[in-house]
mmCIF file of C-alpha atoms and ligand atoms in Angstrom:
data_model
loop_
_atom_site.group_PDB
_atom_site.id
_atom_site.type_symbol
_atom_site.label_atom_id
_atom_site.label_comp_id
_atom_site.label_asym_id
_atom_site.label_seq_id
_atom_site.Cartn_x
_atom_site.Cartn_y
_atom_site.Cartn_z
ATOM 1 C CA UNK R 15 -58.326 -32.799 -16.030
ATOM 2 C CA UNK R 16 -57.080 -30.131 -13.741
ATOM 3 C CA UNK R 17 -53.369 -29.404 -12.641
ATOM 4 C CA UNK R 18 -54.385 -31.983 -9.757
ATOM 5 C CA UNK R 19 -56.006 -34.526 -11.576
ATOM 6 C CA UNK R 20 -59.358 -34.046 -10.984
ATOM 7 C CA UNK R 21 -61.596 -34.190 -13.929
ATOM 8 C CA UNK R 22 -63.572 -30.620 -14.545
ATOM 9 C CA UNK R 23 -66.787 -33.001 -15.573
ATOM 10 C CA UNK R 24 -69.088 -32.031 -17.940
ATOM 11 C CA UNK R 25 -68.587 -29.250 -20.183
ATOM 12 C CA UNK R 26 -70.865 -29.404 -22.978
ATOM 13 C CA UNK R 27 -73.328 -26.789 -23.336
ATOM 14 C CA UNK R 28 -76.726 -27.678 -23.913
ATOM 15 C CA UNK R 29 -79.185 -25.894 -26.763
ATOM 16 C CA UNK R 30 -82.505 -26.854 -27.861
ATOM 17 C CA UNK R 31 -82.390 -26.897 -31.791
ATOM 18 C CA UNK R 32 -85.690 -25.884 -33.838
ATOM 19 C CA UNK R 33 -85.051 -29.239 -36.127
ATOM 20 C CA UNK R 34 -88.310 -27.560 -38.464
ATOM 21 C CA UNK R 35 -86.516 -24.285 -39.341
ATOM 22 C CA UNK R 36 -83.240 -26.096 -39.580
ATOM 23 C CA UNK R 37 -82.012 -28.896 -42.111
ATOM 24 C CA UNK R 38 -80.587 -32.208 -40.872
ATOM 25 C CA UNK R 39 -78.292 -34.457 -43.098
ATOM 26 C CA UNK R 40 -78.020 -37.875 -41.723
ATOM 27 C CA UNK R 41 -75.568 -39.826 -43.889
ATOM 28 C CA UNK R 42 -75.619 -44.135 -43.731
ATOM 29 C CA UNK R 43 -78.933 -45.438 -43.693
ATOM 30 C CA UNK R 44 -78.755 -48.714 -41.596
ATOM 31 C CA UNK R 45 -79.226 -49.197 -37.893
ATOM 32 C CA UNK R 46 -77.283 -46.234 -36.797
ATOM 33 C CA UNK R 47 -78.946 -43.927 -38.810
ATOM 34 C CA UNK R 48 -82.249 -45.345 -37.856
ATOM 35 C CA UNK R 49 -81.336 -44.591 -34.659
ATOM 36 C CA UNK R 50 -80.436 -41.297 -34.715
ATOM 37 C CA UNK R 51 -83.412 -40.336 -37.371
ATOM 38 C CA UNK R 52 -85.690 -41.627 -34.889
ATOM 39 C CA UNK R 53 -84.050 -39.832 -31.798
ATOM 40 C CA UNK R 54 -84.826 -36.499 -33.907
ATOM 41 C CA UNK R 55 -87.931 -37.306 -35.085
ATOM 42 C CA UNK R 56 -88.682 -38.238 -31.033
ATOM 43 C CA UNK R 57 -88.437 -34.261 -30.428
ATOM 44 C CA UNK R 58 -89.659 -32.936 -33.253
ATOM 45 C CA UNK R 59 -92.195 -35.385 -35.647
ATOM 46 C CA UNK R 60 -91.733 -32.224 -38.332
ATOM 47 C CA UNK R 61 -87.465 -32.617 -37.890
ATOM 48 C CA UNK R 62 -86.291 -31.750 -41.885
ATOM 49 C CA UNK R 63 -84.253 -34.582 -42.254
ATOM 50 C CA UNK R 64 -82.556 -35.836 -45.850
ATOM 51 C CA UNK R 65 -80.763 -39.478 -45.529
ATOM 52 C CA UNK R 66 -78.161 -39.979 -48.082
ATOM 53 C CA UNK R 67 -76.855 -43.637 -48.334
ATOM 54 C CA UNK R 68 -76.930 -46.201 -50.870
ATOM 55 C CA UNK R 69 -78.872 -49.110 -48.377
ATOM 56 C CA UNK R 70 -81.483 -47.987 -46.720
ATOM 57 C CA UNK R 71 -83.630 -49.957 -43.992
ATOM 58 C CA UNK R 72 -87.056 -50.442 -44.813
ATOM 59 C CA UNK R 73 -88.014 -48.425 -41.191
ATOM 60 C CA UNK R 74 -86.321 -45.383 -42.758
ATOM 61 C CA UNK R 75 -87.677 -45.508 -45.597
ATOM 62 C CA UNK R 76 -91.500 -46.430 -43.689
ATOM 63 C CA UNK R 77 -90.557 -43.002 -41.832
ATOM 64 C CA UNK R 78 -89.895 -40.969 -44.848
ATOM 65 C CA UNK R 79 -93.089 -42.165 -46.948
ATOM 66 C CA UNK R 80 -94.700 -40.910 -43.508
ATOM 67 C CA UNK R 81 -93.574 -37.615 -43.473
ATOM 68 C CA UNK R 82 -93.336 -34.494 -45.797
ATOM 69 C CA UNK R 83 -90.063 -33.238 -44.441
ATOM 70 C CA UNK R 84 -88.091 -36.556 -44.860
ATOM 71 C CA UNK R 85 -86.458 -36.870 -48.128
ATOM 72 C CA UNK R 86 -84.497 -39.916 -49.299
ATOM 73 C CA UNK R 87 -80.999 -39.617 -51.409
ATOM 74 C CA UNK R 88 -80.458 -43.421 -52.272
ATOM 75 C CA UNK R 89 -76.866 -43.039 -53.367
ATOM 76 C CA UNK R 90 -73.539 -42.425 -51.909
ATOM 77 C CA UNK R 91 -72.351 -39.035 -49.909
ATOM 78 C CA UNK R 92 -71.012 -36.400 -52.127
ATOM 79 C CA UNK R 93 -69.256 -33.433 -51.145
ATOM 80 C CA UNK R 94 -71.761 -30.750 -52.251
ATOM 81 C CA UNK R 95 -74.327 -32.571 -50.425
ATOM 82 C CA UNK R 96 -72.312 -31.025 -47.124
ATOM 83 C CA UNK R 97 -73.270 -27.258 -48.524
ATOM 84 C CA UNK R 98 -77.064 -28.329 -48.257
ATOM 85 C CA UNK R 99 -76.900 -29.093 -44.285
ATOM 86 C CA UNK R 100 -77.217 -26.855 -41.179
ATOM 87 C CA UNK R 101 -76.671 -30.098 -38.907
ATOM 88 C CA UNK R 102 -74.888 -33.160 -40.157
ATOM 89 C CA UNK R 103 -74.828 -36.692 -38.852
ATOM 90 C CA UNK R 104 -72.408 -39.077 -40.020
ATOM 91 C CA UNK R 105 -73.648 -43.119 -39.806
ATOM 92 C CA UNK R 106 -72.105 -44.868 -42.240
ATOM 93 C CA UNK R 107 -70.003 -48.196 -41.347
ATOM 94 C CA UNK R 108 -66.971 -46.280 -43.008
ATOM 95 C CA UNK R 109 -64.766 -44.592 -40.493
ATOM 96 C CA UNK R 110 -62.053 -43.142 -43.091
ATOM 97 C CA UNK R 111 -65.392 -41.511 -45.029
ATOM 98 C CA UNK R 112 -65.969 -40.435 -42.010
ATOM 99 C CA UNK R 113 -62.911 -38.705 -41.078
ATOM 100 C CA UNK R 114 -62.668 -37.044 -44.533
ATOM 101 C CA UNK R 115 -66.374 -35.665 -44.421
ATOM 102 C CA UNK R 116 -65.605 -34.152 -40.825
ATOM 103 C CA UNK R 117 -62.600 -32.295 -42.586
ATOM 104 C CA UNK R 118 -65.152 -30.910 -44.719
ATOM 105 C CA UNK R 119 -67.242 -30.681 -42.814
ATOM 106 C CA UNK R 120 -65.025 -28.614 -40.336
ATOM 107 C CA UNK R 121 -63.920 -25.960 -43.180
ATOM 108 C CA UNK R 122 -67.665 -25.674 -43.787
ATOM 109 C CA UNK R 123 -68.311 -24.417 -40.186
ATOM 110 C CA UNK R 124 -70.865 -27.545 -40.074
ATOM 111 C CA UNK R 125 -71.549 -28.690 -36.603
ATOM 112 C CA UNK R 126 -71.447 -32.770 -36.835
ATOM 113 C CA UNK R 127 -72.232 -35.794 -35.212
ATOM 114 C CA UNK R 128 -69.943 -38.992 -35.876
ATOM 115 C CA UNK R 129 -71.727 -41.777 -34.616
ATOM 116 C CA UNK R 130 -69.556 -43.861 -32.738
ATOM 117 C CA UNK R 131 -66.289 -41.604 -32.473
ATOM 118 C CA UNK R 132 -67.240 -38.957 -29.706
ATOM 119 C CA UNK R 133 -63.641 -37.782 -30.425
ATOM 120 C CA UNK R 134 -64.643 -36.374 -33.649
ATOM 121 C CA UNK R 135 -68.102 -35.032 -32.629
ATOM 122 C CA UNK R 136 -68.862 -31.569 -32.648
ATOM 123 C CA UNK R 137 -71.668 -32.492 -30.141
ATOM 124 C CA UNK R 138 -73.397 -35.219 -28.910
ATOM 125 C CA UNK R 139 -77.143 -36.521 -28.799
ATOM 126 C CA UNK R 140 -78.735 -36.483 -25.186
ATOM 127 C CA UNK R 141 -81.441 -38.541 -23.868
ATOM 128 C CA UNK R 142 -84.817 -36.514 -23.698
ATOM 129 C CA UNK R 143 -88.022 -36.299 -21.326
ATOM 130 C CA UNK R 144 -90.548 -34.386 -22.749
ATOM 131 C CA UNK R 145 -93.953 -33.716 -20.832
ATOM 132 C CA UNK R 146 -96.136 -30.846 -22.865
ATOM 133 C CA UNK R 147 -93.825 -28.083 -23.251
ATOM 134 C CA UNK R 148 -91.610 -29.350 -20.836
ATOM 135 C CA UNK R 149 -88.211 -30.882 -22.055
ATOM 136 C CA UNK R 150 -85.315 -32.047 -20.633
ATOM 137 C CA UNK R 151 -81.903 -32.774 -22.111
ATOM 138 C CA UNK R 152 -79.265 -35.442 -20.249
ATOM 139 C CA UNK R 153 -75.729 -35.692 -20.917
ATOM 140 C CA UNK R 154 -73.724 -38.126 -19.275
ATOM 141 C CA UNK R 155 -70.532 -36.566 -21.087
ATOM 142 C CA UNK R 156 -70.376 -39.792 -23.308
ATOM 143 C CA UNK R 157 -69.681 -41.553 -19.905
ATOM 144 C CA UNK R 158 -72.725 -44.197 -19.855
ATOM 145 C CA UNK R 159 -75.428 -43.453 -22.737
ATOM 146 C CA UNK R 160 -77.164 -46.707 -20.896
ATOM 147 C CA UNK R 161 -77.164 -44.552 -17.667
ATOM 148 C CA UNK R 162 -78.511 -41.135 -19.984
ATOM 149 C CA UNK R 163 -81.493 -44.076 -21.151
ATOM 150 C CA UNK R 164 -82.100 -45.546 -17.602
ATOM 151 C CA UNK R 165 -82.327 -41.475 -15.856
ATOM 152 C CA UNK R 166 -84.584 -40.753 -18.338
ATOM 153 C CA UNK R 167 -87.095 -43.866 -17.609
ATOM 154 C CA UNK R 168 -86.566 -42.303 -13.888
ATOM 155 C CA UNK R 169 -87.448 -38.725 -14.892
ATOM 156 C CA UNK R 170 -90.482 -39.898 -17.133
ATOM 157 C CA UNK R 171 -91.697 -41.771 -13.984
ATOM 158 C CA UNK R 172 -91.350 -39.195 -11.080
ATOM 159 C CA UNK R 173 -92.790 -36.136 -13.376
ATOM 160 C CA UNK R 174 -96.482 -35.447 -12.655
ATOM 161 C CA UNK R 175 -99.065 -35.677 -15.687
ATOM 162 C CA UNK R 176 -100.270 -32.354 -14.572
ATOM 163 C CA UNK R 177 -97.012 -30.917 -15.657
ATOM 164 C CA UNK R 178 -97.652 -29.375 -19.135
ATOM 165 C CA UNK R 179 -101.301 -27.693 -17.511
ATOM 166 C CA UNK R 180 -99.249 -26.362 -14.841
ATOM 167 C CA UNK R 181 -97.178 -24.523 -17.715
ATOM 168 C CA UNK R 182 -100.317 -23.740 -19.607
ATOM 169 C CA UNK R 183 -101.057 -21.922 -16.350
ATOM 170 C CA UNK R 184 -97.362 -20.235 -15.346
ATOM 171 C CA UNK R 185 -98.344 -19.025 -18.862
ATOM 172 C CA UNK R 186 -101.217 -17.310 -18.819
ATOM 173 C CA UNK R 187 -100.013 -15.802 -15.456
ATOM 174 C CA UNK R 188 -96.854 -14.904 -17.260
ATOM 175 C CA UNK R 189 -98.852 -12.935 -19.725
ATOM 176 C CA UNK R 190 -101.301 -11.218 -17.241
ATOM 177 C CA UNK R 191 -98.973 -9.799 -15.358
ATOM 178 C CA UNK R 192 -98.782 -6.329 -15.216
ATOM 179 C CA UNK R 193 -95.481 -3.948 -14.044
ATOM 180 C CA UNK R 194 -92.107 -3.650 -15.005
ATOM 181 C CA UNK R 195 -89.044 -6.414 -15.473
ATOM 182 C CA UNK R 196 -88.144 -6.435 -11.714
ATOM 183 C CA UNK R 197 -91.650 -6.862 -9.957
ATOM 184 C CA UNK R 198 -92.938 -9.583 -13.149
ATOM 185 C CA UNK R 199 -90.125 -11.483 -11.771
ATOM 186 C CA UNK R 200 -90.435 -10.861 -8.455
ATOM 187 C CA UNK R 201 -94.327 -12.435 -8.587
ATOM 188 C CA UNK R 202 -92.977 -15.570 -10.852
ATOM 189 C CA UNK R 203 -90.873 -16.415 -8.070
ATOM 190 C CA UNK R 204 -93.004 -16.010 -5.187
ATOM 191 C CA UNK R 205 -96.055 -18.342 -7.190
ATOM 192 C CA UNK R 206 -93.922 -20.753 -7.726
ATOM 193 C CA UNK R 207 -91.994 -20.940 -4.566
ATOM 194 C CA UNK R 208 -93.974 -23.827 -3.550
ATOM 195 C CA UNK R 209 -92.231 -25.997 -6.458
ATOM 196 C CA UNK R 210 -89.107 -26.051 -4.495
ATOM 197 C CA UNK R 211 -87.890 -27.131 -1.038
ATOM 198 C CA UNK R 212 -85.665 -23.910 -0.707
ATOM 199 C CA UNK R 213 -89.436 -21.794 -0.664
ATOM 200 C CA UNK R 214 -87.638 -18.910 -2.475
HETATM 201 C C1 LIG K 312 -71.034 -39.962 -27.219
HETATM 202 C C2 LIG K 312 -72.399 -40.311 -27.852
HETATM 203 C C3 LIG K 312 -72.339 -39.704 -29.251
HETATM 204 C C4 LIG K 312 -73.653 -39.702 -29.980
HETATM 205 O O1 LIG K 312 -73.994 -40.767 -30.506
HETATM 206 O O2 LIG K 312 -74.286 -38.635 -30.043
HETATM 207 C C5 LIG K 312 -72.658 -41.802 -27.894
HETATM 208 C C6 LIG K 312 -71.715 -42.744 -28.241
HETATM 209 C C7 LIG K 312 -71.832 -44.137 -28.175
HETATM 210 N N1 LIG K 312 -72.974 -44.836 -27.856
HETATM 211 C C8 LIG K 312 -72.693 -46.167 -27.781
HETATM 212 C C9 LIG K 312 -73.588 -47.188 -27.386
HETATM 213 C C10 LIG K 312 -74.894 -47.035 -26.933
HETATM 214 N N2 LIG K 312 -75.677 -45.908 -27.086
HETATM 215 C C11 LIG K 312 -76.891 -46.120 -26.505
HETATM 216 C C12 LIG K 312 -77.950 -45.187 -26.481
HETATM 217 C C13 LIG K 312 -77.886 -43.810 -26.671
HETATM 218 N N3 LIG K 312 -76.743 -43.123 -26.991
HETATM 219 C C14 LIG K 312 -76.947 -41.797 -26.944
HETATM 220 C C15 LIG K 312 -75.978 -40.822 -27.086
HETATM 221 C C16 LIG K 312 -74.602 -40.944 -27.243
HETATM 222 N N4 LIG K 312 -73.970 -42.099 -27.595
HETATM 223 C C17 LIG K 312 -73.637 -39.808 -27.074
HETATM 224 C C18 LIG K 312 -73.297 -39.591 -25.605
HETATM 225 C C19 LIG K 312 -74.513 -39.401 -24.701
HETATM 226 C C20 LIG K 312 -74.133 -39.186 -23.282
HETATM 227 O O3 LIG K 312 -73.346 -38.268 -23.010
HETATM 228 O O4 LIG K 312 -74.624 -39.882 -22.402
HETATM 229 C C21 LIG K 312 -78.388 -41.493 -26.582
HETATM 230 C C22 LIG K 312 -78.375 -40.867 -25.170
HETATM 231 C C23 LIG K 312 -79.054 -40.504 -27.487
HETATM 232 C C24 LIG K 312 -79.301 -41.014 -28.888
HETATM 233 O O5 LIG K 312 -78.397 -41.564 -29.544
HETATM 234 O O6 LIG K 312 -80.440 -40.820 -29.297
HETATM 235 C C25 LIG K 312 -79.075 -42.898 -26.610
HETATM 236 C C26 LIG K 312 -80.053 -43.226 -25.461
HETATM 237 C C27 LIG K 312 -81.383 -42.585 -25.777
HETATM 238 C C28 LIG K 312 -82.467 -42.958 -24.835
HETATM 239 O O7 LIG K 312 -82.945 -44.109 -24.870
HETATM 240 O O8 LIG K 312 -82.910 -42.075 -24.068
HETATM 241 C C29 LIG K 312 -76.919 -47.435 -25.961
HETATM 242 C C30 LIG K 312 -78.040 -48.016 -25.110
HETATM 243 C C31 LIG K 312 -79.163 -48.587 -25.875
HETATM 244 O O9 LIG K 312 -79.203 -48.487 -27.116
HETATM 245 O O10 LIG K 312 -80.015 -49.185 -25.194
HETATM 246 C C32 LIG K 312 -75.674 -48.039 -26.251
HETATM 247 C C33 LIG K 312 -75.198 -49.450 -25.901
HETATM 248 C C34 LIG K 312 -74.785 -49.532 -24.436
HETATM 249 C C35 LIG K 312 -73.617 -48.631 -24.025
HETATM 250 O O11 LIG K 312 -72.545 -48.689 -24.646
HETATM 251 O O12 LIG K 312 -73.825 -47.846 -23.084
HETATM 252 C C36 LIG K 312 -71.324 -46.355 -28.147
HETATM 253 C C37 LIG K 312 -70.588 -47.676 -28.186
HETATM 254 C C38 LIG K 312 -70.854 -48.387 -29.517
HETATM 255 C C39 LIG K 312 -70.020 -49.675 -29.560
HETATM 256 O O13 LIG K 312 -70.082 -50.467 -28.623
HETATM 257 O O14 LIG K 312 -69.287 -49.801 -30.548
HETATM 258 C C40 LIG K 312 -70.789 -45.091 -28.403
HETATM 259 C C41 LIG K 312 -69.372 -44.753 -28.857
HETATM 260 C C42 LIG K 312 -68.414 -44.635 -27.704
HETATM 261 O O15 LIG K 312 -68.802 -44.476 -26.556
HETATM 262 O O16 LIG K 312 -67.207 -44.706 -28.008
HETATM 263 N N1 LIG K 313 -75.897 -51.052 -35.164
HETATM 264 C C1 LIG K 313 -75.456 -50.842 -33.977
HETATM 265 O O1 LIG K 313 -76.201 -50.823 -32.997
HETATM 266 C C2 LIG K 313 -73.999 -50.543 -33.761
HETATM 267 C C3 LIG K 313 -73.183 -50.216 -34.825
HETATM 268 N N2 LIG K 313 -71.885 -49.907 -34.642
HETATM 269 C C4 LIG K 313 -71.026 -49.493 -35.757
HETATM 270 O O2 LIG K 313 -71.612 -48.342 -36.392
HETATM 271 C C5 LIG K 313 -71.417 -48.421 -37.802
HETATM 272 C C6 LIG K 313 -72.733 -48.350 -38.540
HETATM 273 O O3 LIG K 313 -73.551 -49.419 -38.097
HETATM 274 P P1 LIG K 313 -74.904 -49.820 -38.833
HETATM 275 O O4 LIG K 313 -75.767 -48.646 -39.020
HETATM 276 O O5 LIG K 313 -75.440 -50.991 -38.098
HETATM 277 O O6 LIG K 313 -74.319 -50.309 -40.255
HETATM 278 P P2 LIG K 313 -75.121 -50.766 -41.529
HETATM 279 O O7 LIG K 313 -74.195 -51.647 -42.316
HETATM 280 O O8 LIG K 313 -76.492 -51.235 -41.176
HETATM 281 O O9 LIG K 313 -75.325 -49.404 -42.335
HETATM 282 C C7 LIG K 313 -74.287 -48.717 -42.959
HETATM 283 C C8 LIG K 313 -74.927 -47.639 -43.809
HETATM 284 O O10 LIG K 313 -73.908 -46.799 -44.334
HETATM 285 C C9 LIG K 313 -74.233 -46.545 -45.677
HETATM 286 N N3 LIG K 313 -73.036 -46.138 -46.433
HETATM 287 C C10 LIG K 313 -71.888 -46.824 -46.623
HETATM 288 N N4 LIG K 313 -71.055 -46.105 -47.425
HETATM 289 C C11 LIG K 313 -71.709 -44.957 -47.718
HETATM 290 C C12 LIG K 313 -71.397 -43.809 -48.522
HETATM 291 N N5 LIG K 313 -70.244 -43.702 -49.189
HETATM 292 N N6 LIG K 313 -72.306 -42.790 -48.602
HETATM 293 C C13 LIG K 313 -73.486 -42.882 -47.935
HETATM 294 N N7 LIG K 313 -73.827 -43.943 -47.181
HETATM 295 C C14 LIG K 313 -72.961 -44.966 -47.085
HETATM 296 C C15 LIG K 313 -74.810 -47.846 -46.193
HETATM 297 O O11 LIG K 313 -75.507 -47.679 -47.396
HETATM 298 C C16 LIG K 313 -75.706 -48.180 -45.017
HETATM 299 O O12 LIG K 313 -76.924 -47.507 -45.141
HETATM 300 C C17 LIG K 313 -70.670 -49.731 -38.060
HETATM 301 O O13 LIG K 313 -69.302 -49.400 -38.172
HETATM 302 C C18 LIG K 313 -70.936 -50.568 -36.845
HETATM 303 O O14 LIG K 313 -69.859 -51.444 -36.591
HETATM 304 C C19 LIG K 313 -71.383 -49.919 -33.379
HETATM 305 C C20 LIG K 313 -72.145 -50.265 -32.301
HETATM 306 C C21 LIG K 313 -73.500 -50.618 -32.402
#
């Protein structure tokens, strides 16, 4: 909120994480962590993903037989296992485990996810539309994750199925273009003018 009580929105800054070259810890291994496991693997079917829990569903563990960069840790969370992450998601049904892994998680300089406490999240999962090499991220600010679902239906909808050739294409035009910085650009925009209303 501002000095006049006007909320400044949505402030979250969005990144698009290489989930191959990067190693995800998911702790809790029931719904929640289905959930989320699934939501990565939804972007990225080669997401390196360990899932440490003592229960875990028979979907998870149907996903990690499936893949070779899924690995299963069937017991509780330990501390060390915090060293071993890039990206850590906490989805256990034990909020005060929670709270004491973020802590550690914090000192570590580990970004984290606490499923179901956006107050102790470090960042938040976004809906996703991907078309070919087109993706797009939506944040509702942890408003309405039902409205993040129901854009997304919209967005899949209204985007053509020509979309990822037209990419192939801005590619290869990308790549034959000859010139410096300034007149590259300068042709990018004027071919693709016709994308946009505006016509510049
Ligand atoms: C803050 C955030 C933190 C995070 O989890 O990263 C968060 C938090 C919470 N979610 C809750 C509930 C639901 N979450 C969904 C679905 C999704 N939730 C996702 C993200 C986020 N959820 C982050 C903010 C995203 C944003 O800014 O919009 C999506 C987008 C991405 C993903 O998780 O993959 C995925 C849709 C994917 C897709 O389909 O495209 C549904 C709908 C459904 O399942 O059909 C419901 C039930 C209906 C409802 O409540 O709206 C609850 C209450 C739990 C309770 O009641 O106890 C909390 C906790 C709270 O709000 O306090
Ligand atoms: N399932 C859902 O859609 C929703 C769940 N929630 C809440 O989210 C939390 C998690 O929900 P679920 O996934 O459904 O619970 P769940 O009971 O299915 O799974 C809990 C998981 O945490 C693991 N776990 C517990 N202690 C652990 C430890 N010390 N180390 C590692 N793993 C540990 C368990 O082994 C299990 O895999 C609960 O608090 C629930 O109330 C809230 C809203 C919706």
């Amino acid at each position: 909120m501002n000095e006049v009580g006007i909320s400044e929105g949505n402030v979250l800054f969005p990144v698009f994480l290489k989930l191959n070259q990067i190693q995800t810890v998911v702790v809790g291994g029931g719904n929640v962590g289905l959930e989320k496991v699934e939501a990565l693997l939804k972007n990225d079917p080669k997401a390196r993903i360990r899932i440490i829990a003592p229960l875990i569903l028979p979907a998870l563990q149907e996903l990690a037989d499936g893949s070779e960069f899924i690995e299963i840790l069937n017991r509780k969370v330990r501390g060390g296992d915090l060293k071993g992450a890039d990206l850590l998601i906490l989805a256990t049904d034990d909020y005060s485990l929670h709270e004491k892994l973020k802590k550690k998680a914090k000192k570590l300089r580990l970004l984290t996810n606490v499923a179901d406490t956006p107050d102790l999240c470090d960042f938040y999962l976004g809906s996703t539309v991907k078309k070919g090499d087109l993706k797009i991220g939506i944040s509702t600010n942890g408003k309405s994750p039902t409205f993040a679902k129901r854009f997304r239906e919209v967005l899949e909808d209204i985007l053509p199925d020509s979309t990822p050739e037209l990419l192939n294409q801005l590619k290869t035009i990308r790549d034959d273009l000859k010139g410096d910085f300034n007149e590259k650009v300068e042709r990018l925009n004027e071919i693709t003018s016709v994308l946009t209303k505006k016509g510049k």
